[in-house]
XYZ file of C-alpha atoms in Angstrom:
121
model
C 38.494 -14.051 -23.071
C 37.035 -17.412 -22.358
C 33.904 -18.367 -20.546
C 35.918 -20.039 -17.800
C 37.392 -16.744 -16.620
C 35.555 -15.409 -13.584
C 35.685 -12.034 -11.953
C 37.030 -11.906 -8.446
C 34.379 -11.699 -5.784
C 34.496 -8.361 -4.011
C 33.561 -8.158 -0.353
C 32.795 -4.776 1.138
C 33.073 -4.391 4.858
C 30.227 -2.687 6.671
C 31.063 0.513 8.454
C 29.901 0.657 12.052
C 28.206 3.921 12.999
C 28.151 4.705 16.676
C 24.842 6.119 17.880
C 25.261 8.890 20.413
C 22.839 10.762 22.611
C 23.745 14.033 20.904
C 21.497 15.597 18.288
C 22.569 17.868 15.518
C 22.186 21.463 16.823
C 20.111 22.403 13.787
C 17.670 19.553 14.442
C 17.560 20.375 18.140
C 16.593 23.971 17.294
C 13.763 22.721 15.080
C 12.424 20.437 17.818
C 12.407 23.214 20.432
C 13.061 20.783 23.227
C 15.892 19.431 25.302
C 16.479 15.866 24.039
C 17.655 14.461 27.354
C 14.710 15.816 29.346
C 11.811 15.550 26.884
C 8.584 17.527 26.926
C 6.557 18.623 29.898
C 2.888 17.620 30.081
C 1.858 21.200 29.344
C 4.096 21.291 26.257
C 2.650 17.962 25.073
C -0.882 19.373 25.332
C 0.147 22.571 23.549
C 1.727 20.651 20.674
C -1.224 18.276 20.429
C -3.640 21.169 20.011
C -1.313 22.996 17.625
C -0.145 20.090 15.413
C -2.538 17.235 16.211
C -1.604 13.610 16.746
C 1.390 12.152 14.965
C -0.578 9.720 12.825
C -1.480 9.160 9.214
C -5.180 9.624 8.474
C -6.892 6.476 7.262
C -8.852 6.875 4.043
C -11.883 4.609 3.942
C -13.467 3.940 0.580
C -16.998 2.920 -0.214
C -17.074 -0.921 -0.294
C -19.443 -0.973 -3.277
C -17.167 1.324 -5.298
C -14.160 -0.779 -4.348
C -15.958 -3.939 -5.520
C -17.003 -2.292 -8.791
C -13.412 -1.192 -9.401
C -12.522 -4.851 -9.993
C -14.548 -4.685 -13.201
C -12.065 -2.138 -14.588
C -8.915 -3.062 -16.438
C -7.864 -4.492 -19.781
C -8.701 -8.140 -19.101
C -12.009 -7.259 -17.451
C -12.946 -5.045 -20.400
C -12.170 -7.890 -22.789
C -14.335 -10.292 -20.786
C -17.134 -7.726 -20.567
C -17.133 -7.162 -24.337
C -17.132 -10.929 -24.916
C -20.010 -11.305 -22.435
C -22.034 -8.580 -24.189
C -21.377 -10.143 -27.604
C -22.377 -13.577 -26.319
C -25.624 -12.075 -25.033
C -26.218 -10.234 -28.298
C -25.797 -13.469 -30.276
C -28.000 -15.290 -27.743
C -25.238 -17.728 -26.823
C -26.471 -18.050 -23.263
C -23.988 -20.703 -22.140
C -20.981 -18.545 -23.044
C -22.769 -15.491 -21.639
C -23.304 -17.257 -18.308
C -19.757 -18.582 -18.122
C -18.224 -15.165 -18.895
C -20.502 -13.408 -16.433
C -19.620 -15.998 -13.787
C -15.881 -15.505 -14.427
C -16.241 -11.721 -14.161
C -18.119 -11.909 -10.859
C -15.832 -14.546 -9.334
C -12.759 -12.527 -10.347
C -14.173 -9.395 -8.703
C -15.132 -11.313 -5.548
C -11.708 -12.917 -5.216
C -9.927 -9.585 -5.707
C -12.226 -7.788 -3.268
C -11.977 -10.367 -0.484
C -8.219 -10.877 -0.880
C -7.622 -7.145 -0.617
C -9.954 -6.956 2.388
C -7.957 -9.710 4.090
C -4.694 -7.914 3.338
C -6.048 -4.641 4.759
C -7.331 -6.357 7.892
C -3.911 -7.934 8.411
C -2.431 -4.433 8.517
C -4.863 -3.311 11.224
């Protein structure tokens, strides 16, 4: 074989699936409702009290704990150890720079994640 030989490009055609108004009888039995007529108001209230709303519960975390979580991880641990050693050897310039980097990193991570979460809301 040579490098100039190429495999033929295969094109697969998409299969069109027709959507119908009919439900699988097994699924219809599980729903306990007529799909073309829907639920009555009384049935809606009964199901709401029995099953609750059809929503995912939102888990809120403590903002302070979330901020402190940005000080966890391999790189953060390395910077923290270096910061402690710089303080122990009284190298205050390196200590200050490392501490500044740790805090800025945590702030950036915290605020970027907060922006991403607010975009989802």
